[in-house]
Short mmCIF file of C-alpha atoms in Angstrom, two decimals:
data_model
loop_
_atom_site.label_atom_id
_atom_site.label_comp_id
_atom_site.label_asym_id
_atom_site.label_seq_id
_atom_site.Cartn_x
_atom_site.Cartn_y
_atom_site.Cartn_z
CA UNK A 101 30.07 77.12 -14.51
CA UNK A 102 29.33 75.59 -11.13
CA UNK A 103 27.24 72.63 -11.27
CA UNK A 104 25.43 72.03 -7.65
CA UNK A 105 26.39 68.60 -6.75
CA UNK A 106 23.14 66.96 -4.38
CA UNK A 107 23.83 64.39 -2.23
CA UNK A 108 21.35 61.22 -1.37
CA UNK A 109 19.60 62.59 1.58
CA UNK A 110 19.57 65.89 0.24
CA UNK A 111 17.33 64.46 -2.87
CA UNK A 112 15.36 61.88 -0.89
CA UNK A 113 14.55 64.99 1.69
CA UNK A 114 13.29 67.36 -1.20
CA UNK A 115 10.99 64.51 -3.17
CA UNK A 116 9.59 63.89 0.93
CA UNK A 117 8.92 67.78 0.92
CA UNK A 118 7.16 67.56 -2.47
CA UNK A 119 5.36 64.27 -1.87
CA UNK A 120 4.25 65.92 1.72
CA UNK A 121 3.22 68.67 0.09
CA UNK A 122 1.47 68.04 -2.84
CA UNK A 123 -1.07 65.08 -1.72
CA UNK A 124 -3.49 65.53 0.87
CA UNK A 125 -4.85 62.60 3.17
CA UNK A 126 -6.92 60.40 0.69
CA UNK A 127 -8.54 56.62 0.66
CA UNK A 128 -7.15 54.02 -1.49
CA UNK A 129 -8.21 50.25 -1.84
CA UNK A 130 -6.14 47.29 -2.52
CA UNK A 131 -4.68 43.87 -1.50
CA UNK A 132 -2.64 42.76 1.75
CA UNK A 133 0.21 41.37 0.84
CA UNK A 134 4.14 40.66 2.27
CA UNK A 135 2.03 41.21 5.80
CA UNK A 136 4.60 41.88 9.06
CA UNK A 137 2.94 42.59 12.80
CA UNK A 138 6.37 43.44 14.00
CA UNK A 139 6.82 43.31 17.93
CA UNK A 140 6.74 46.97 18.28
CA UNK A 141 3.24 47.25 17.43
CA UNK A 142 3.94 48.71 14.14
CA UNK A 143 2.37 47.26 10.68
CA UNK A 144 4.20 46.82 7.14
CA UNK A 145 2.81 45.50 4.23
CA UNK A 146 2.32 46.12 0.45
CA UNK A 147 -1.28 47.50 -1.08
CA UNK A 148 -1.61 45.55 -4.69
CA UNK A 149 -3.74 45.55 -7.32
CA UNK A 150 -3.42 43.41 -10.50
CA UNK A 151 -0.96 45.39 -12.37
CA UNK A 152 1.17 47.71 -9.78
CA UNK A 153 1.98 47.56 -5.42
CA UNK A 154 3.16 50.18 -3.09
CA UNK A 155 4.33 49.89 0.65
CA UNK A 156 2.41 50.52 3.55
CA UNK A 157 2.89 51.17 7.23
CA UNK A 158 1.06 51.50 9.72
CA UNK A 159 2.34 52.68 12.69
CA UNK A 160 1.09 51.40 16.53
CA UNK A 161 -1.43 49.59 14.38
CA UNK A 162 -0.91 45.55 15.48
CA UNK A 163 -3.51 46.06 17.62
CA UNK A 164 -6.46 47.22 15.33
CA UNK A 165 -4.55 44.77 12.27
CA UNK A 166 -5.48 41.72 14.69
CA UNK A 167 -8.77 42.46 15.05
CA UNK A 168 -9.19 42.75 11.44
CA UNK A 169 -7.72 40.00 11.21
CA UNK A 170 -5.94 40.98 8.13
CA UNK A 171 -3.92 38.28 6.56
CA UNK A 172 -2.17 38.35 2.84
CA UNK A 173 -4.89 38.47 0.72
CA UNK A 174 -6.91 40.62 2.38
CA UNK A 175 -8.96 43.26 0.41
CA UNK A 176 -9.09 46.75 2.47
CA UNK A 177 -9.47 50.55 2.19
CA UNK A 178 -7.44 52.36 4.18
CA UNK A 179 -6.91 55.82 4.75
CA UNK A 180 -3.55 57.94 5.01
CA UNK A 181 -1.16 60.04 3.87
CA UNK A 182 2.08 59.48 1.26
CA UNK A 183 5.33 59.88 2.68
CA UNK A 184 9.03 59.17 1.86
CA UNK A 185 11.14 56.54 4.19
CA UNK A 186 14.39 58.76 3.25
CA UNK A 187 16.96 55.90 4.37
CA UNK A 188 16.39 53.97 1.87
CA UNK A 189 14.39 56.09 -0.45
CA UNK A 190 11.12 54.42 -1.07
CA UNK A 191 7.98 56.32 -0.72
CA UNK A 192 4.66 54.65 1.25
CA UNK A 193 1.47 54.77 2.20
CA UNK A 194 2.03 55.84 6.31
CA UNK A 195 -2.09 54.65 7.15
CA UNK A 196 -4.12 56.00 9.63
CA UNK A 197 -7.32 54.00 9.48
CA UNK A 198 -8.26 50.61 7.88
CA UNK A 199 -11.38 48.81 7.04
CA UNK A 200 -11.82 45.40 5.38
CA UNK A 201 -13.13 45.45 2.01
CA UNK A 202 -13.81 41.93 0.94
CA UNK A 203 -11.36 38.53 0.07
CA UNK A 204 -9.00 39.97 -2.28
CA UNK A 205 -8.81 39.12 -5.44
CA UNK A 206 -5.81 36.88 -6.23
CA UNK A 207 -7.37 34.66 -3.34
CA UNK A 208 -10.82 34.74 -5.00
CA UNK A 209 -8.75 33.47 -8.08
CA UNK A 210 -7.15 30.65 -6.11
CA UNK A 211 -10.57 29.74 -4.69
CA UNK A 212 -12.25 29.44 -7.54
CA UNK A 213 -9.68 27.44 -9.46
CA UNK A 214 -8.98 25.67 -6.15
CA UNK A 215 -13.04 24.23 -6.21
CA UNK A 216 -13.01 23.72 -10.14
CA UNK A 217 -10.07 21.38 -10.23
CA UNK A 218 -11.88 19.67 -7.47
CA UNK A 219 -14.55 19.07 -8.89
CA UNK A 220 -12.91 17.27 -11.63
CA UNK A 221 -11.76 15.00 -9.45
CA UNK A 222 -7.69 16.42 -9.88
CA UNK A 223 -7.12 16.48 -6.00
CA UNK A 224 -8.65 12.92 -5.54
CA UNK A 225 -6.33 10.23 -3.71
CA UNK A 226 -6.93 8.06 -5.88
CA UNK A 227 -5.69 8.99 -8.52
CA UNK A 228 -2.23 9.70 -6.46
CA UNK A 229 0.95 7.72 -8.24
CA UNK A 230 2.81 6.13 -5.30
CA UNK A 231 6.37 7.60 -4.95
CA UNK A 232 9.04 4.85 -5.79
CA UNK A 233 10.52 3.79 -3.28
CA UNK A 234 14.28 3.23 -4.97
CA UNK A 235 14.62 6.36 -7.25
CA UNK A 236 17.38 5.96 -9.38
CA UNK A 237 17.15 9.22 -11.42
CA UNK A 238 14.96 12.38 -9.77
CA UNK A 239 14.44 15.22 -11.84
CA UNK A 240 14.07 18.78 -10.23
CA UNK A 241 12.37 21.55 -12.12
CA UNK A 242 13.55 24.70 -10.92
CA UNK A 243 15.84 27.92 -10.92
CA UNK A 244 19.63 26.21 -11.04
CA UNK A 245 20.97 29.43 -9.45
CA UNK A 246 18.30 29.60 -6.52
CA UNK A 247 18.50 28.23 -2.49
CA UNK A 248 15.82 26.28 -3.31
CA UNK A 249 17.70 23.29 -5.16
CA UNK A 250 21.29 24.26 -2.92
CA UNK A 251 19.10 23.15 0.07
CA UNK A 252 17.78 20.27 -2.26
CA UNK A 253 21.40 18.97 -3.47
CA UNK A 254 23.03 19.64 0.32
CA UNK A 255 20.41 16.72 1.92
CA UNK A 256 20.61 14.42 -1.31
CA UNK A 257 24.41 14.36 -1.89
CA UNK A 258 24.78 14.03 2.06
CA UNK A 259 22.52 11.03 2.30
CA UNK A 260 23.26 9.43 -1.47
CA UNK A 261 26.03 10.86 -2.98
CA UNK A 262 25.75 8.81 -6.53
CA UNK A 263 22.27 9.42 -7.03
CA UNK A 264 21.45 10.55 -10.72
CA UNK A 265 19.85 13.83 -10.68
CA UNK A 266 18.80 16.09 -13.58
CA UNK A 267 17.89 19.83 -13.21
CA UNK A 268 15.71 21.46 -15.98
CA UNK A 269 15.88 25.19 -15.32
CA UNK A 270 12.79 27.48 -15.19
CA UNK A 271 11.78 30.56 -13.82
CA UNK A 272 10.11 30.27 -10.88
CA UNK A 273 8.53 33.65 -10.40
CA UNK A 274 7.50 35.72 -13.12
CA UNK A 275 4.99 35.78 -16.46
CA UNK A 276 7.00 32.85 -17.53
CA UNK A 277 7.26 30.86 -14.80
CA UNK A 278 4.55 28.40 -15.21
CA UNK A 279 4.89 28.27 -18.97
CA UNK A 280 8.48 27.13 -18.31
CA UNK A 281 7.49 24.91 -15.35
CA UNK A 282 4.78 22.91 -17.77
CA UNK A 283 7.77 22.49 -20.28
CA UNK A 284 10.12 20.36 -17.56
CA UNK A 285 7.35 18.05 -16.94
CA UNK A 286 6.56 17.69 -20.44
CA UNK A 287 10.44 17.21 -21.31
CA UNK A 288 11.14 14.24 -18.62
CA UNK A 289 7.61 12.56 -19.35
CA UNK A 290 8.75 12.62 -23.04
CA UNK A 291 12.34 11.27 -22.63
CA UNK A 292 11.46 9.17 -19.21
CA UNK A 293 14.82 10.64 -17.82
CA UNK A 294 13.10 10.19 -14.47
CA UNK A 295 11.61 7.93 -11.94
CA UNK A 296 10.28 10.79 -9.94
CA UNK A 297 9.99 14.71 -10.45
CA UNK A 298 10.11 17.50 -7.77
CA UNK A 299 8.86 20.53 -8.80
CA UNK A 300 10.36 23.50 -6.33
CA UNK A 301 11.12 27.17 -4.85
CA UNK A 302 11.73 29.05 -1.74
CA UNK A 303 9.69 31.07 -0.10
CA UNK A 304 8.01 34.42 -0.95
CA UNK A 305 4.79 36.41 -0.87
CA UNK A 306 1.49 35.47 -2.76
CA UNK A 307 2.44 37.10 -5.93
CA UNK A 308 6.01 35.46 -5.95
CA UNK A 309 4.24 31.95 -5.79
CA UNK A 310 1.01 33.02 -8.49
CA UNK A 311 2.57 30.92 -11.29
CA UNK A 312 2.17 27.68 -9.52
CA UNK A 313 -1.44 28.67 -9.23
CA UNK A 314 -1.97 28.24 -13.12
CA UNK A 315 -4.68 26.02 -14.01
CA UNK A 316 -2.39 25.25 -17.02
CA UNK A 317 0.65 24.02 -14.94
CA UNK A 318 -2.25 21.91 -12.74
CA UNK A 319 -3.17 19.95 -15.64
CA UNK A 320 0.07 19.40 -17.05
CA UNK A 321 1.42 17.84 -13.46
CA UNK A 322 -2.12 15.71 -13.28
CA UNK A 323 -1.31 14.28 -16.67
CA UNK A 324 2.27 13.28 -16.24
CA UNK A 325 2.85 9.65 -16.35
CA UNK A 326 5.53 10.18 -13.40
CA UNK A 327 4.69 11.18 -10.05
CA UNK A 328 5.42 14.64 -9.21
CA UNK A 329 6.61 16.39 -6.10
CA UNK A 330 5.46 19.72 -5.04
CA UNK A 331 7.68 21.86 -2.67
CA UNK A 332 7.03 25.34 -2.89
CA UNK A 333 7.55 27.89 -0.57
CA UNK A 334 7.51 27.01 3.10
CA UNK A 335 5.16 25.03 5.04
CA UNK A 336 3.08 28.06 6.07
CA UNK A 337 2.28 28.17 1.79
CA UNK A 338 -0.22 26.31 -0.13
CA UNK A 339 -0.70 26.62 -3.95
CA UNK A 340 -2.39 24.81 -6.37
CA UNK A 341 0.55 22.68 -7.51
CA UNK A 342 0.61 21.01 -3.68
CA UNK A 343 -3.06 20.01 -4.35
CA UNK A 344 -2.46 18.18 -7.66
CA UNK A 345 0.93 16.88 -7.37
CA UNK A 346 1.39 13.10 -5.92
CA UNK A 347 2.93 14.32 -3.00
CA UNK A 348 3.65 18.00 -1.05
CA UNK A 349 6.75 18.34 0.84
CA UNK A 350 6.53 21.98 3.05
CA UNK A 351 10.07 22.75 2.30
CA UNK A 352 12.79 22.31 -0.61
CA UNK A 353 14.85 20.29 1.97
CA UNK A 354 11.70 18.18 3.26
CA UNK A 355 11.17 16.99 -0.50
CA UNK A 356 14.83 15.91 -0.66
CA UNK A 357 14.05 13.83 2.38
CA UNK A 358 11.22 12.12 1.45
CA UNK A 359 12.73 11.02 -1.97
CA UNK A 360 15.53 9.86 -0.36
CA UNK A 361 14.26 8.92 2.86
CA UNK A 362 12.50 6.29 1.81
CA UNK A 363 15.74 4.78 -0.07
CA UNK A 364 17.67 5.24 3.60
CA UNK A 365 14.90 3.41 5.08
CA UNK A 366 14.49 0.89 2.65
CA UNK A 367 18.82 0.58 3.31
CA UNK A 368 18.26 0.12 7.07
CA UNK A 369 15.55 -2.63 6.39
CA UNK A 370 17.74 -4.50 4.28
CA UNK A 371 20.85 -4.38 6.72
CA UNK A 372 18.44 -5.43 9.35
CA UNK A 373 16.99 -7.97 7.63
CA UNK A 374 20.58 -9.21 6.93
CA UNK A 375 21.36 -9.55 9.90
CA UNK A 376 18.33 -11.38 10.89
CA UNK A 377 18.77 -13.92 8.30
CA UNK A 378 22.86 -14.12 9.30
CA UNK A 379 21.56 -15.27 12.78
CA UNK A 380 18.91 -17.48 11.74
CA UNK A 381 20.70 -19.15 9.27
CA UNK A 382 23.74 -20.10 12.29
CA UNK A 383 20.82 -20.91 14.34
CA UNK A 384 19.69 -23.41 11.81
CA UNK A 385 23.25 -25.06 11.49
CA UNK A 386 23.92 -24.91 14.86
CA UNK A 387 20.41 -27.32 15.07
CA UNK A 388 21.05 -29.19 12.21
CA UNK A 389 24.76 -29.78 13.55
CA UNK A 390 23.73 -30.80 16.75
CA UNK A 391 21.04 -33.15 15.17
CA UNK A 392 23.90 -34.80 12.93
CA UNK A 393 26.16 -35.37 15.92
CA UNK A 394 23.60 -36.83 17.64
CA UNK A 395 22.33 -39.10 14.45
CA UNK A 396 25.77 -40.14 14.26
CA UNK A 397 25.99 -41.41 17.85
CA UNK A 398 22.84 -43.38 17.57
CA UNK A 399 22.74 -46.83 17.07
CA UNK A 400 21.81 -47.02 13.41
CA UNK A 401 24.80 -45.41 12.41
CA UNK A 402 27.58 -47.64 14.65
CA UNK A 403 25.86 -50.58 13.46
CA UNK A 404 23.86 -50.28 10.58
CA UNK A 405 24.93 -53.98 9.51
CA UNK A 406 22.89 -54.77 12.63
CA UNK A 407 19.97 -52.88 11.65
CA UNK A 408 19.76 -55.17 8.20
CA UNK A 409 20.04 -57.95 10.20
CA UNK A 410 17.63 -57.52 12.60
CA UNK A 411 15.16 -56.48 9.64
CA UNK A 412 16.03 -59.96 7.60
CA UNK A 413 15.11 -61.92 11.41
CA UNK A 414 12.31 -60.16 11.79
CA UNK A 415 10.89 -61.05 8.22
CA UNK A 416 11.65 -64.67 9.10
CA UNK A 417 9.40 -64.45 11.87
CA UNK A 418 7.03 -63.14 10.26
CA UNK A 419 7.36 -66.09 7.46
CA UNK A 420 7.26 -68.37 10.50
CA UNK A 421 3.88 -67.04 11.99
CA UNK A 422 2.10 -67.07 8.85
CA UNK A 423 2.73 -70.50 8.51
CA UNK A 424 1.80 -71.20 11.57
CA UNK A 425 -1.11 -69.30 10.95
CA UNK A 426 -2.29 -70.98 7.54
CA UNK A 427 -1.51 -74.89 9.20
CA UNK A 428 -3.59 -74.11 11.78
CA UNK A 429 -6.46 -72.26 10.29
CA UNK A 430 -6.31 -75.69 7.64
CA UNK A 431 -6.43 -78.52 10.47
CA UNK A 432 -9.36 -75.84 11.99
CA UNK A 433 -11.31 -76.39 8.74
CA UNK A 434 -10.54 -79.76 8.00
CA UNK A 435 -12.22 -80.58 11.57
CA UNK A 436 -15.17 -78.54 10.37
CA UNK A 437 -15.54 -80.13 7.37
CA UNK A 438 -15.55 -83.98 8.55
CA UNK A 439 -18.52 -82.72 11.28
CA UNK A 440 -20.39 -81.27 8.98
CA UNK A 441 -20.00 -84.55 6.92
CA UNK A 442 -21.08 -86.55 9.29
CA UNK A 443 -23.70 -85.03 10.31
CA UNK A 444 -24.80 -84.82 6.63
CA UNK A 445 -24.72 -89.05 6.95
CA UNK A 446 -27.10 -88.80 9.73
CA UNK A 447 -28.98 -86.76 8.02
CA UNK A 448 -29.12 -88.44 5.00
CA UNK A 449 -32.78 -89.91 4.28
CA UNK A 450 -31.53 -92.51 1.70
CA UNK A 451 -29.53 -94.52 4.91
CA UNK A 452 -33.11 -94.07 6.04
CA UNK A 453 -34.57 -96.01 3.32
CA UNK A 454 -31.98 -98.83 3.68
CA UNK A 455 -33.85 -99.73 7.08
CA UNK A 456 -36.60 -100.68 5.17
CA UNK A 457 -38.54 -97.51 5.30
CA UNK A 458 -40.15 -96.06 1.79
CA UNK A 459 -41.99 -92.75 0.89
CA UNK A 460 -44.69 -92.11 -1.77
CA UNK A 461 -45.13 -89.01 -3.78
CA UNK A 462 -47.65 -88.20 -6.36
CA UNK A 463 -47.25 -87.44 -10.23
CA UNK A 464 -46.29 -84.29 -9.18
CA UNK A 465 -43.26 -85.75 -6.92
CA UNK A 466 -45.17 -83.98 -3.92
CA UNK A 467 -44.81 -86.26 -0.72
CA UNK A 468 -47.75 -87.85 0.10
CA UNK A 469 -48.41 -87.59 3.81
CA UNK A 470 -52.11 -89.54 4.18
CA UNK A 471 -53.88 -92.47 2.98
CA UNK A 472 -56.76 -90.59 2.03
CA UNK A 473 -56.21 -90.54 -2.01
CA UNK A 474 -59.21 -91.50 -4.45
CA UNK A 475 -59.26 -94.89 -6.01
CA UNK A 476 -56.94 -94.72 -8.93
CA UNK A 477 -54.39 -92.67 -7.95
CA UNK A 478 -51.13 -92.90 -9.26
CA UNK A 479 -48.31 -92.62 -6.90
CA UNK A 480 -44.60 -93.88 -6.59
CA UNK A 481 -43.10 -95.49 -3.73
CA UNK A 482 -39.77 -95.00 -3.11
CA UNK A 483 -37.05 -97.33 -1.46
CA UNK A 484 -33.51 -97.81 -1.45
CA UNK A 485 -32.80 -99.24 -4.47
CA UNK A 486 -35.28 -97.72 -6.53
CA UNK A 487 -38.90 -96.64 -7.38
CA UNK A 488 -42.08 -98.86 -7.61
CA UNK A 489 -45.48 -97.23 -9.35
CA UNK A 490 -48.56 -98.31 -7.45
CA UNK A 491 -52.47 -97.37 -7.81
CA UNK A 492 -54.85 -96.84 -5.17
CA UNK A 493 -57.77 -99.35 -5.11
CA UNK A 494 -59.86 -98.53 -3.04
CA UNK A 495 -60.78 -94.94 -0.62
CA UNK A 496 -59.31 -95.69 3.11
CA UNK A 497 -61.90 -95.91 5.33
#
């Protein structure tokens, strides 16, 4: 029998003809996502919903999409027609109108796991490990066989060749992904076989990137006892993993950087500072030679014998004016002593008494100064050579 033999565009033209003719024109709801304005005004995108996607296009449509303002994520309802793109055999949603239905939902998730982690005080600063800044061993969870850690290992074998690095694999896209993810950060926390962890993938749409939105990855990067590095996706993307991690790098490649970046830094510093101390070390013998040569051309050093000398002479001299010192301070006080002596002889009212002069003083050895005593009084005059006991007789007139 003959067996008709169809080719490609034969079979991609009938299931257009049966897909044109057997749906009319009908509304359907669902997420923005994989979003392209291209130049030529036209509009292509995918309309998801949790479980399935289909492709969209909407032709001469930029205009109307940017006042919209549609943007991945977007919830709409647009209206159109099925139809087959036969060149490559997909069918699609060709739109006519759109109208915006609301945040969609996988950003309403993000949001609301986004605030709640918040709250808890996961995104704080500080609670931020520092990244060290001499990795010796960086661990990389990701997919071994995507760009994502050739862009990685390109930068750090260029800049560090030697440095130790460890790959766990994991899906990075996919109902395992995060699951798998959680499990590298568990394994280098549990056999510290890393200073530092980067946790990476390429780019990709919303869905692509969901599992590091998982509230279960989140906590298992905020509990890790080694700082963690999120680069995910380009710099345009933001998922929850960038929020908790230590650090985001935008890019694969920037993350690589700024692990070793700060080691090439650090390198220039200490070459600098080398050099720095080379030259201010010859600075300091070129002083301290110049000080030498000019100690040994002093004096002290041609004739230190001279120095002693001079030292011995000047301790004589010293001798020699305390000497003269203490004789003349002596003769000084012996002259003060023989006044003073004399003028204590002068003084002296016993030589008095030797010219024939006496005083009287009561019982009470008080000098008596008058004659006026009562009769009877006893009283003692005293000369030179001794003391003579009188009584009064009689009142002086």
């Amino acid at each position: 029998m003959d067996v008709q033999v169809w080719s490609v565009s034969q079979v991609n033209a009938f299931v257009r003809e049966t897909i044109d003719g057997a749906f009319n024109p009908f509304w359907i709801s669902g997420e923005i996502g994989n979003l392209l304005i291209h130049r030529s005004g036209h509009v292509y995108f995918t309309l998801k919903d949790a479980a399935s996607q289909i492709k969209g296009c909407w032709f001469n449509g930029a205009e109307q999409a940017q006042k919209l303002r549609l943007n991945n994520g977007t919830l709409v309802e647009a209206f159109g027609k099925l139809g087959v793109y036969e060149p490559r055999g997909e069918y699609q949603m060709n739109i006519r109108q759109m109208r915006l239905a609301g945040i969609g939902e996988l950003v309403r998730q993000f949001e609301e796991l986004r605030r709640k982690l918040e709250a808890e005080g996961l995104f704080a600063p500080e609670r931020k490990r520092p990244i060290p800044a001499l990795p010796r061993r960086i661990g990389v969870i990701t997919s071994p066989s995507g760009a994502a850690i050739r862009d990685f290992l390109q930068i750090i074998n260029r800049r560090f060749p030697n440095v130790n690095v460890t790959i766990y694999p994991a899906q990075v896209q996919g109902s395992t992904a995060a699951a798998e993810t959680a499990a590298g950060v568990e394994f280098f926390n549990r056999t510290k076989a890393a200073d530092v962890l980067v946790i990476t993938r390429g780019g990709g749409s919303m869905e692509d990137l969901w599992p590091f939105n998982s509230e279960f990855l989140a906590r298992s990067i905020a509990a890790s006892r080694i700082p963690v590095i999120s680069a995910i996706g380009h710099e345009i993307d933001f998922t929850i993993c960038d929020f908790v991690a230590d650090l985001r790098a935008p890019t694969p490649s920037a993350a690589a950087e700024l692990v070793i970046g700060k080691r090439a830094e650090l390198a220039d510093s200490v070459e600098h500072l080398a050099k720095n101390m080379q030259q201010s070390v010859f600075m300091q013998l070129q002083e301290n030679r110049y000080r030498l040569d000019r100690a040994a051309g002093s004096y002290v050093f041609r004739e230190p014998l001279r120095m002693i000398e001079q030292r011995h002479q000047y301790l004589d001299d010293l001798e020699s004016r305390m000497k003269n010192t203490s004789n003349f301070a002596l003769k000084n006080s012996e002259g003060t002593l023989e006044r003073l002596s004399m003028a204590l002889k002068v003084l002296n009212p016993g030589r008095v008494l030797e010219r024939g002069y006496a005083f009287v003083t009561d019982s009470s050895k008080k000098v008596i100064t008058s004659s006026k005593q009562p009769a009877g009084t006893l009283l003692d005059l005293h000369f030179a050579d001794g003391i003579l006991p009188v009584r009064s007789e009689s009142k002086n007139q």
